[in-house]
Coordinates of C-alpha atoms in Angstrom, one line a residue:
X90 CA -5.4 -23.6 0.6
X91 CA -7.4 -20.9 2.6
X92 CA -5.6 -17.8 3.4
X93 CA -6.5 -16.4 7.5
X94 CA -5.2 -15.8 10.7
X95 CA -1.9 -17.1 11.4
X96 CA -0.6 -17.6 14.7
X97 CA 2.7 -17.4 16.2
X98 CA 4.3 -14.9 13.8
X99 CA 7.3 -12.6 14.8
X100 CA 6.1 -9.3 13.7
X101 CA 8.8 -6.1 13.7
X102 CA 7.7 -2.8 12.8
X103 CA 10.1 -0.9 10.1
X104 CA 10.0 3.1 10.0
X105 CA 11.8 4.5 6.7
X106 CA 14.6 3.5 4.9
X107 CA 16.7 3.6 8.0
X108 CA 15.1 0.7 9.0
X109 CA 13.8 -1.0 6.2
X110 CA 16.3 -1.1 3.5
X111 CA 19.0 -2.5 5.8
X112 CA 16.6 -5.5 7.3
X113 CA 15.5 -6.2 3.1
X114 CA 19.0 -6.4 2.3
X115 CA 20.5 -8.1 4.9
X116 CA 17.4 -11.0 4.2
X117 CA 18.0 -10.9 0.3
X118 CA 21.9 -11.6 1.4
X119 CA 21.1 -14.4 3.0
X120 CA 18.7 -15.6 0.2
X121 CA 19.5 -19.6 -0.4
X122 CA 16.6 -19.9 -3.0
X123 CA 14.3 -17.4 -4.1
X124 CA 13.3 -14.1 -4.0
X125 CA 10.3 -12.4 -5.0
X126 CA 9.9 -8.3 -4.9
X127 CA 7.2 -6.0 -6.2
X128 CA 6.9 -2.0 -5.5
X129 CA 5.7 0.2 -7.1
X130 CA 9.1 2.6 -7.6
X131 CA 12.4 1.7 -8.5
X132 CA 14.7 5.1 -8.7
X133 CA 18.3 4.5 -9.3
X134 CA 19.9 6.4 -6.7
X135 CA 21.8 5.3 -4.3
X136 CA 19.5 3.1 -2.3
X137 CA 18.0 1.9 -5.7
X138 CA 21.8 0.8 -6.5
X139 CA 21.8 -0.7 -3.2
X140 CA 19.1 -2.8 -4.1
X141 CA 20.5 -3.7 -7.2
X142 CA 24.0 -4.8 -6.0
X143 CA 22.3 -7.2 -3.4
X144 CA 19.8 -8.5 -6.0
X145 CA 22.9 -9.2 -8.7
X146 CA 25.3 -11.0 -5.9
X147 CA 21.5 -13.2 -4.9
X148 CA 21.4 -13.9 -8.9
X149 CA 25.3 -14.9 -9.4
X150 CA 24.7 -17.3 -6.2
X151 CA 22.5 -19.4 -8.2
X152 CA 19.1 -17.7 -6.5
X153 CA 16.0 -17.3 -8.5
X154 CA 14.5 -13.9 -8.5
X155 CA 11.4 -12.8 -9.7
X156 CA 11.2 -8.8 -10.0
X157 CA 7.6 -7.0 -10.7
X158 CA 7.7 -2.9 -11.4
X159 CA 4.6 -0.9 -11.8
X160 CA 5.2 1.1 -15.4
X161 CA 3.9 4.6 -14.0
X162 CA 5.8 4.4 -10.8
X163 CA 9.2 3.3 -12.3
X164 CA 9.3 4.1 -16.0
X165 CA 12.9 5.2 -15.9
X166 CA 15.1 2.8 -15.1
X167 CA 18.0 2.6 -17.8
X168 CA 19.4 -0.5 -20.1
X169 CA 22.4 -0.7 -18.8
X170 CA 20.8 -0.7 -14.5
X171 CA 18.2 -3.3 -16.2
X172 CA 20.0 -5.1 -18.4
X173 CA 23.1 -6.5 -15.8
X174 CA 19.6 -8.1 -13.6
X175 CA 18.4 -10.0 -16.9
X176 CA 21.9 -11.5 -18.1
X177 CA 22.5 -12.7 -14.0
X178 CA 19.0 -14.8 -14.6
X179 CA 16.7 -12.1 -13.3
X180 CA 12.8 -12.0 -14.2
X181 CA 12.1 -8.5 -14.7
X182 CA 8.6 -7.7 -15.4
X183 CA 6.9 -4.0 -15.7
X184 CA 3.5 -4.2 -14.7
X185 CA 1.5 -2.5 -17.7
X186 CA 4.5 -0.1 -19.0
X187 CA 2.3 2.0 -21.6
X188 CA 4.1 4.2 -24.3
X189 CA 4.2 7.8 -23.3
X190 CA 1.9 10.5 -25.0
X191 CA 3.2 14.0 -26.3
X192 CA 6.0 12.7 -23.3
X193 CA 3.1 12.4 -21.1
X194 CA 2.6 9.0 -19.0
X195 CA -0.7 7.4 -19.8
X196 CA -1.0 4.7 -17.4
X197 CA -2.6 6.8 -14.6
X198 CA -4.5 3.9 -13.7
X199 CA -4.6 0.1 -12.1
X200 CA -1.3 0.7 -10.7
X201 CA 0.9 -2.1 -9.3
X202 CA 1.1 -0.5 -5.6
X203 CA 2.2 -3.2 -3.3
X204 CA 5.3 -3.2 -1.9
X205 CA 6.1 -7.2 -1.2
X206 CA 9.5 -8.9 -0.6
X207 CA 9.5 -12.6 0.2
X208 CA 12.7 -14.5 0.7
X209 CA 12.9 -18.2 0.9
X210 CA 9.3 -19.2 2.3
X211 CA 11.3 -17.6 5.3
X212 CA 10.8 -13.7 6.0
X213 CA 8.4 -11.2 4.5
X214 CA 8.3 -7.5 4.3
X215 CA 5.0 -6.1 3.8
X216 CA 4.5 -1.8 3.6
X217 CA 4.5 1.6 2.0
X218 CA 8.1 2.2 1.5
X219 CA 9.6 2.2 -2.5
X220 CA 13.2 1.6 -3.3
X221 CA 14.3 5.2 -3.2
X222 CA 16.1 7.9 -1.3
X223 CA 13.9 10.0 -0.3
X224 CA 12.8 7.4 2.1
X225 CA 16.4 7.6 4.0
X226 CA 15.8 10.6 6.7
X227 CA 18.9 12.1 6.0
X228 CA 17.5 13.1 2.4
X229 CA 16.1 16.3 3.5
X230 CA 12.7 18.1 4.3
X231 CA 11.2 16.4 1.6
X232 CA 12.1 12.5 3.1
X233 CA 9.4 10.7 3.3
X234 CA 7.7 9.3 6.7
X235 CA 6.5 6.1 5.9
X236 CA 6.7 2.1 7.3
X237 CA 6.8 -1.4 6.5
X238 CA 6.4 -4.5 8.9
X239 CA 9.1 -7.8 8.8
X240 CA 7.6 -11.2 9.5
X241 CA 8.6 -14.9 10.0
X242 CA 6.2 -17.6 10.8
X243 CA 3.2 -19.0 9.1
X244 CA 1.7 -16.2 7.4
X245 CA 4.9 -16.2 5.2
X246 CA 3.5 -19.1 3.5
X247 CA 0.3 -17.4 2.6
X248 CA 2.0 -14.3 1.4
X249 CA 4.4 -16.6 -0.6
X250 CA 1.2 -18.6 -2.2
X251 CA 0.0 -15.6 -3.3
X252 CA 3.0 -13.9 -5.2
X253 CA 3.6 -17.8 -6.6
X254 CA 0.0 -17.7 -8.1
X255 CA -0.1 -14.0 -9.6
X256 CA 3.2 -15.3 -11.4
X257 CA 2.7 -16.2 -15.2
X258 CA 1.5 -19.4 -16.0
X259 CA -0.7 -20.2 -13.1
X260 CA -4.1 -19.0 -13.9
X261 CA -5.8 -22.5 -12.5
X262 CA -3.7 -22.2 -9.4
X263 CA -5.0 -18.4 -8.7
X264 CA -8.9 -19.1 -9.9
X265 CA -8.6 -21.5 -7.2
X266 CA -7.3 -19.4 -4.9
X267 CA -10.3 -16.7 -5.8
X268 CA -12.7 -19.1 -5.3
X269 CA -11.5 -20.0 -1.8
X270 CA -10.2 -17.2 -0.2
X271 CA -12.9 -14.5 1.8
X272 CA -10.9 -12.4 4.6
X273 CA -11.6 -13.9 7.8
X274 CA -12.6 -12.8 11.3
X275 CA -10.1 -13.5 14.1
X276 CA -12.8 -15.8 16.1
X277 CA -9.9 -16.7 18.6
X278 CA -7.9 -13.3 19.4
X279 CA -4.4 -14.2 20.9
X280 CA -0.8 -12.7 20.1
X281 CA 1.4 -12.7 17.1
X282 CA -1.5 -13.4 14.9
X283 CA -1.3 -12.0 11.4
X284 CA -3.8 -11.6 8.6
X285 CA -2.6 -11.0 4.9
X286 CA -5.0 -8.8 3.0
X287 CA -4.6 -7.7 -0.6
X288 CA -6.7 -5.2 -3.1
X289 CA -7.5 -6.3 -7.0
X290 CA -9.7 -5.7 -9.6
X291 CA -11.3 -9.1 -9.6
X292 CA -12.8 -11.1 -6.2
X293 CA -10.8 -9.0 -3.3
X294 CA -12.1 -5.4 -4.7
X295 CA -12.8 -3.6 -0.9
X296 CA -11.1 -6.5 1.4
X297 CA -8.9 -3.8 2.6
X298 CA -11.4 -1.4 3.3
X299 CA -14.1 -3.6 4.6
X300 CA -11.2 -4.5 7.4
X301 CA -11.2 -0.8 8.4
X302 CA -15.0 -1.0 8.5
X303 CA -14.7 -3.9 10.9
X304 CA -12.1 -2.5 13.2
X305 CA -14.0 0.9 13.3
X306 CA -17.4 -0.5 14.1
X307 CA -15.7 -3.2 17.2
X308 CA -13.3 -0.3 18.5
X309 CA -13.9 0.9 22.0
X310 CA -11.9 3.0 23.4
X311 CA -8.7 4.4 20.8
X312 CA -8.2 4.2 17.3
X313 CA -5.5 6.0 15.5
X314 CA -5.4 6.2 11.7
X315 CA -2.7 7.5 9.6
X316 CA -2.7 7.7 6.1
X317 CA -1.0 9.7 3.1
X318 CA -3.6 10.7 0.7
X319 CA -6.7 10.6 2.7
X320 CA -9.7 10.8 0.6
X321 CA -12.2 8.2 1.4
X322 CA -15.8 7.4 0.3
X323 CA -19.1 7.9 2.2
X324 CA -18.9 4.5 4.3
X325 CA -15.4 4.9 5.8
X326 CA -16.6 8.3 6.9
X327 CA -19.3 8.0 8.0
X328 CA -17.9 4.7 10.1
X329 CA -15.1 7.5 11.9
X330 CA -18.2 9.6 12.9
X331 CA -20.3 6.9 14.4
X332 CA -17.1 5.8 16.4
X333 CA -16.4 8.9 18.0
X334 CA -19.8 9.4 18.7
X335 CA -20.4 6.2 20.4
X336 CA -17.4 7.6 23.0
X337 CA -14.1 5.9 21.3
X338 CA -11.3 8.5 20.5
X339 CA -10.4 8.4 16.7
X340 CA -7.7 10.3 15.4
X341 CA -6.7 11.0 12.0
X342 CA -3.1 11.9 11.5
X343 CA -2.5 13.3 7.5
X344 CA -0.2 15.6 5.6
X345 CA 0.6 18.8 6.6
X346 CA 3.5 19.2 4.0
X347 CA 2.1 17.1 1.3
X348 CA 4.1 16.0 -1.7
X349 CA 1.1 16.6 -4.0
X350 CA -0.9 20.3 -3.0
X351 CA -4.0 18.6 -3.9
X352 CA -3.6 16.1 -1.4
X353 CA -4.3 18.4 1.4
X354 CA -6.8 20.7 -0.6
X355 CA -9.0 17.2 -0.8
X356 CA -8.4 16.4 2.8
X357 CA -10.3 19.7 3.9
X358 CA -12.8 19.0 2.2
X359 CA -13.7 16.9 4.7
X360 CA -12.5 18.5 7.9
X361 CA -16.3 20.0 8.7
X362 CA -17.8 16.9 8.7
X363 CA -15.2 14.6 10.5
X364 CA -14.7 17.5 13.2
X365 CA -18.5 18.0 14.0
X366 CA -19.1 14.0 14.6
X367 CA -15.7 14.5 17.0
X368 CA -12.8 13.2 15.1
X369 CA -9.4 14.5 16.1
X370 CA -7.8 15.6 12.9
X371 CA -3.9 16.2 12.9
X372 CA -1.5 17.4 10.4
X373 CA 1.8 16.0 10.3
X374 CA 4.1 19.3 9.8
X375 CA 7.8 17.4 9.9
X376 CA 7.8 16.6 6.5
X377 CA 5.6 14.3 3.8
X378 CA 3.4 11.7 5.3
X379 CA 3.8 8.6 3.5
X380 CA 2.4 6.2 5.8
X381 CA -0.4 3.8 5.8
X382 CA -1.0 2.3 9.3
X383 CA -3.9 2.3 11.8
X384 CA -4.4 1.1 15.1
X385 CA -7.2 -0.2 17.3
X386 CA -7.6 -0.4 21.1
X387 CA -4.4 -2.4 22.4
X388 CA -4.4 -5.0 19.9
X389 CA -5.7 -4.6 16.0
X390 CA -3.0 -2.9 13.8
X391 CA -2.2 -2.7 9.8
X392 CA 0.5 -1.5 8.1
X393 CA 0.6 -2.0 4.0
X394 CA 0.8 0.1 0.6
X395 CA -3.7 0.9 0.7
X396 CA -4.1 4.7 1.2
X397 CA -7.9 5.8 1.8
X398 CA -8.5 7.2 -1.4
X399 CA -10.2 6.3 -4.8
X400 CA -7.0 5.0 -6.4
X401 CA -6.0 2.8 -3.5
X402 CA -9.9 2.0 -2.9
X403 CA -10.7 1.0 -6.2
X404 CA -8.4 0.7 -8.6
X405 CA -5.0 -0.3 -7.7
X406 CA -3.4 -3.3 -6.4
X407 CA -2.3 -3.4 -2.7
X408 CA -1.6 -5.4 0.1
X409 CA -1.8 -5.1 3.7
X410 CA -0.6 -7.0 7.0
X411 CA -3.3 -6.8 9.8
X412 CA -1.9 -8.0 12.8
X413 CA -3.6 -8.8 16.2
X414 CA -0.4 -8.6 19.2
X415 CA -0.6 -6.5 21.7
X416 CA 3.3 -5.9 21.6
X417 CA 3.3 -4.4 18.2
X418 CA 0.0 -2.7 18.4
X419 CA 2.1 -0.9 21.4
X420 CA 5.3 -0.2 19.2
X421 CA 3.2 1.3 16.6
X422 CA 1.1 3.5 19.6
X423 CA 4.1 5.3 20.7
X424 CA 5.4 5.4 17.1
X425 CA 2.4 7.7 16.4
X426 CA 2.0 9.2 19.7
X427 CA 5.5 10.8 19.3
X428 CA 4.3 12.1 15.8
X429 CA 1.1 13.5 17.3
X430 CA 2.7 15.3 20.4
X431 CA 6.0 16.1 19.0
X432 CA 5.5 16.8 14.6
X433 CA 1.3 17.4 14.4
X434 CA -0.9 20.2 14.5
X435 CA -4.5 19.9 15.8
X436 CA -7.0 21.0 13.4
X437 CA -9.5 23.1 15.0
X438 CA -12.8 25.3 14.5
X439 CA -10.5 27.6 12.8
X440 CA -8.5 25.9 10.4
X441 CA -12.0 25.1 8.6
X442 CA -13.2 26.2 5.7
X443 CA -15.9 29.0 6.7
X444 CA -19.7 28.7 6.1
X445 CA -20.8 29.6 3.1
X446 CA -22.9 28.6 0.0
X447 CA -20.0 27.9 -2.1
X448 CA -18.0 25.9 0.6
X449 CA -21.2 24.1 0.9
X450 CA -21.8 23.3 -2.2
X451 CA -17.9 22.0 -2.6
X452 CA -18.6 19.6 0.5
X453 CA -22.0 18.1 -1.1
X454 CA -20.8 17.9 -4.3
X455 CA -17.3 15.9 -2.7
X456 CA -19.4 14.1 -0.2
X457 CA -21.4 12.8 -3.7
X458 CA -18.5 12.3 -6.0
X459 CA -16.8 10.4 -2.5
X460 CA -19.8 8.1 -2.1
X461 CA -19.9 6.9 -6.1
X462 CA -16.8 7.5 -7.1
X463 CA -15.1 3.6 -7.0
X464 CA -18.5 2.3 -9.0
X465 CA -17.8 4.6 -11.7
X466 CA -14.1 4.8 -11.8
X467 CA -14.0 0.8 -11.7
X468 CA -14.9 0.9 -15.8
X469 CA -11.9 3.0 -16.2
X470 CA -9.7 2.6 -18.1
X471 CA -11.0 0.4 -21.1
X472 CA -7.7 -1.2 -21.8
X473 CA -6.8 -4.3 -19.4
X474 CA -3.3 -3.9 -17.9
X475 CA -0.5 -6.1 -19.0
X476 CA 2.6 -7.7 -17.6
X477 CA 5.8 -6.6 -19.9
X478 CA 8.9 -9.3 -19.1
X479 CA 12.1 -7.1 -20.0
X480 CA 14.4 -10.1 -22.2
X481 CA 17.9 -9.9 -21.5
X482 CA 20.1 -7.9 -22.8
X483 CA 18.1 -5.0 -22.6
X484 CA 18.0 -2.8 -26.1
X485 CA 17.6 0.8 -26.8
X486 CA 13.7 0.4 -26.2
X487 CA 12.0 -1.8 -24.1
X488 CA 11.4 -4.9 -25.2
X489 CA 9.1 -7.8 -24.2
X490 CA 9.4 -11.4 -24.0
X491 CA 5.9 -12.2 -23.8
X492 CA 2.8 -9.9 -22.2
X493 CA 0.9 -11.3 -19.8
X494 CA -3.4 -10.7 -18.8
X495 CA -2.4 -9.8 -14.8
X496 CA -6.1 -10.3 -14.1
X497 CA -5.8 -13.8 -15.8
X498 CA -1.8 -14.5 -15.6
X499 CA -1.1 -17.8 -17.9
X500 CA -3.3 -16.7 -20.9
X501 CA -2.1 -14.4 -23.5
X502 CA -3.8 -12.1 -25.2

C-alpha cells in the first residue's frame, strides 16, 4: 500500500483530558476486536486507572490489545497495575526500558513519543495528550493545555497499517512499507482530507518537518503555530521569516509558564531574530503549553505529538495528522484565537534580550548549534533501542519475554 491523502474523513478536534479521555474510552468500550495504544506516559492516577479499567473489561471481552510504553516517559508503573493487563491477554511492551544509573534514567534518548490509539480499523486518536491527570483542567495551575484529533474514514486504515507493521514479527511487511511510502502533496485540495505523517530514525527522518516547510513556503495570508518546546533548527526559522516578510501574518504561540525553565530560556534565544523578520511571538500565561498544532490560511491544519525542537526533530518517534477541511482548520482558529486574546502575552521590543556582545554571541553560537544540531545528535546514542514485552504475571523486576530491534521489528538481536 501507499500511505496519502484520504478523503472523506470525519475529523473532531479534542482539547485536554476533558475531551479526550472520555471520547478514547468510550471508543475502547465499544472495542469488538482490537485495540492498539502507544504514548509516551502512563501515570497511575486516576485517569491512568481509568485507562486501565476500560483496557481490562476490552481484554476479559475477548478483545486483543496491543500496549506500547516509552521506558523514560513511563518507568513507574507497578506489578500489580501491570500485571492484572498481562494475565487478561494484554501485550505490554516498554519501548527501550533501560536500567537506571546511580537512580538516574539513562534513556534520554530515541523516545517513543507518539500518542496513537486505533480501535477496530474503525476510529483513531492521533495527538499530544499522555494518560495522566494533569491533562484534566481541574488539576490545577500546573494542568496541561494540550490536544488530540478523533477520526473515522479512510485514513484509519493507513494509521492502522502502520501500528500493524511496527509490531513484532513483521519486518518484510514494514521494509515494504519504507520503500513505498514518500509524504505526499494534496494535488486535489477538497474537505475532510487527512494526511498521516510519522517521525523515525530510518526513511521518515524530517517528514514532519518538511510538512511545516511546505505549508510555510504556500501560506498567504495567516498561519498560526503553537508548540511546547519550541526550539527549531536554522530552516524552519528562517522559513517563519521569509513568510512574514512576503506579507502573511505568522504567529507563534509558546510557553509562558513552562514546565521545564529551560524551555522558555531556549525560546528567547530566538525572539530577536523571529521579531525583526516580523513574527508575532506570544506567550501563553494560563498555565503549561503542551500543544503541538499549526494552522494555515482557512484550510491546512496538524495536530500530533512533533514539538519543534531537536528531540522531536531528530531523534524521537512521532506522529502527526495533517488535515486539509476548512471546518476543522476553523475549529482549531478560534481554539487559538481565544488563547491569544484571552491567555497570551505579546512579546515586544522590550521583552528582548538587550544588545550586547555576550547576548550576541549566545544567539550565533544557538543559531550554529540550531542549524547542525539533528546531524550530529542523530549518532547519539550508540546503543539501538529495544522493545521489552512485560510476560505475565509480572515479578518483582521487570521481566522480558523477548527484546525486539524497533528499527528492524521481527529480528532479534
Amino acid at each position: 500500500m501507499k500511505c496519502g491523502w484520504r478523503e472523506g474523513n470525519q475529523i473532531q478536534l479534542l482539547e485536554n483530558g476533558d475531551q479526550f479521555y472520555p471520547a478514547v474510552f468510550s471508543a475502547i468500550e465499544n472495542a469488538e476486536s482490537k485495540i492498539i495504544l502507544e504514548t509516551f506516559i502512563w501515570f497511575e492516577d486516576s485517569v491512568g486507572w481509568q485507562l486501565h479499567d476500560v483496557l481490562l473489561n476490552a481484554a476479559r471481552r475477548g478483545v486483543n490489545i496491543e500496549v506500547l510504553l516509552d521506558g523514560y516517559g513511563s518507568p513507574d508503573l507497578s506489578d500489580k497495575f501491570v500485571s492484572e493487563l498481562t494475565m487478561a491477554g494484554v501485550v505490554f511492551r516498554y519501548y527501550d526500558p533501560r536500567p537506571r544509573l546511580f537512580g538516574m534514567r539513562t534513556n534520554l534518548f530515541r523516545r517513543m513519543h507518539r500518542k496513537i490509539v486505533v480501535v477496530d480499523a474503525v476510529v483513531a486518536f492521533v495527538g499530544g495528550i499522555n494518560y495522566s491527570a494533569e491533562h484534566m483542567t481541574n488539576y490545577g495551575p500546573e494542568a496541561k493545555q494540550d490536544y488530540a484529533v478523533r477520526v473515522e474514514g479512510p485514513v484509519v486504515e493507513d494509521i492502522l497499517q502502520f501500528e500493524l507493521e511496527n509490531l513484532p514479527g513483521n519486518a518484510e511487511a514494514r521494509r515494504f512499507w519504507r520503500r513505498r511510502h514518500r509524504p505526499e502533496e494534496n494535488r486535489t485540495p477538497g474537505e475532510a482530507q487527512t494526511l498521516f505523517v510519522w517521525r523515525d530514525n530510518n526513511e521518515h527522518r524530517d517528514d514532519i518537518e518538511r510538512h511545516y516547510l511546505k505549508m510555510l513556503a504556500n501560506a498567504r495570508r495567516e498561519v498560526i503555530i503553537a508548540n511546547a518546546y519550541f526550539f527549531p533548527g536554522y530552516r524552519l526559522l528562517h522559513a517563519m521569516r521569509n513568510a512574514a516578510r512576503r506579507g502573511v501574518r505568522v504567529k507563534l504561540v509558546v510557553q509562558g509558564e513552562p514546565d521545564m525553565p529551560i524551555v522558555k530560556v531556549g525560546a528567547r534565544l530566538l525572539y530577536r531574530y523571529l521579531l525583526k523578520g516580523g513574527v508575532q511571538i506570544f506567550e501563553y500565561q494560563r498555565r503549561p503549553l503542551h500543544g503541538k498544532v499549526a494552522l494555515m490560511d482557512d484550510h491546512w491544519a496538524t495536530v500530533g505529538s512533533g514539538n519543534l525542537d531537536p528531540l522531536s526533530l531528530s531523534l524521537n518517534l512521532e506522529a502527526n495528522l495533517i488535515v486539509h477541511d476548512r471546518a476543522f482548520n476553523q475549529t482549531l482558529r478560534d481554539n487559538l484565537s481565544d488563547i491569544i486574546a484571552q491567555d497570551c502575552r505579546q512579546v515586544d521590543s522590550s521583552m528582548v534580550p538587550k544588545r550586547s556582545w555576550w547576548n550576541l554571541s549566545k544567539s550565533v553560537l544557538a543559531f550554529h548549534f540550531l542549524r547542525h544540531f539533528p546531524a550530529m545528535v542523530g549518532w547519539l546514542p550508540a546503543h539501538t533501542p529495544k522493545l521489552a514485552q512485560v510476560s505475565p504475571p509480572v515479578q518483582n523486576t521487570l521481566e522480558t519475554q523477548d527484546r525486539i530491534d524497533p528499527e528492524n521489528p521481527g529480528v532479534k538481536p
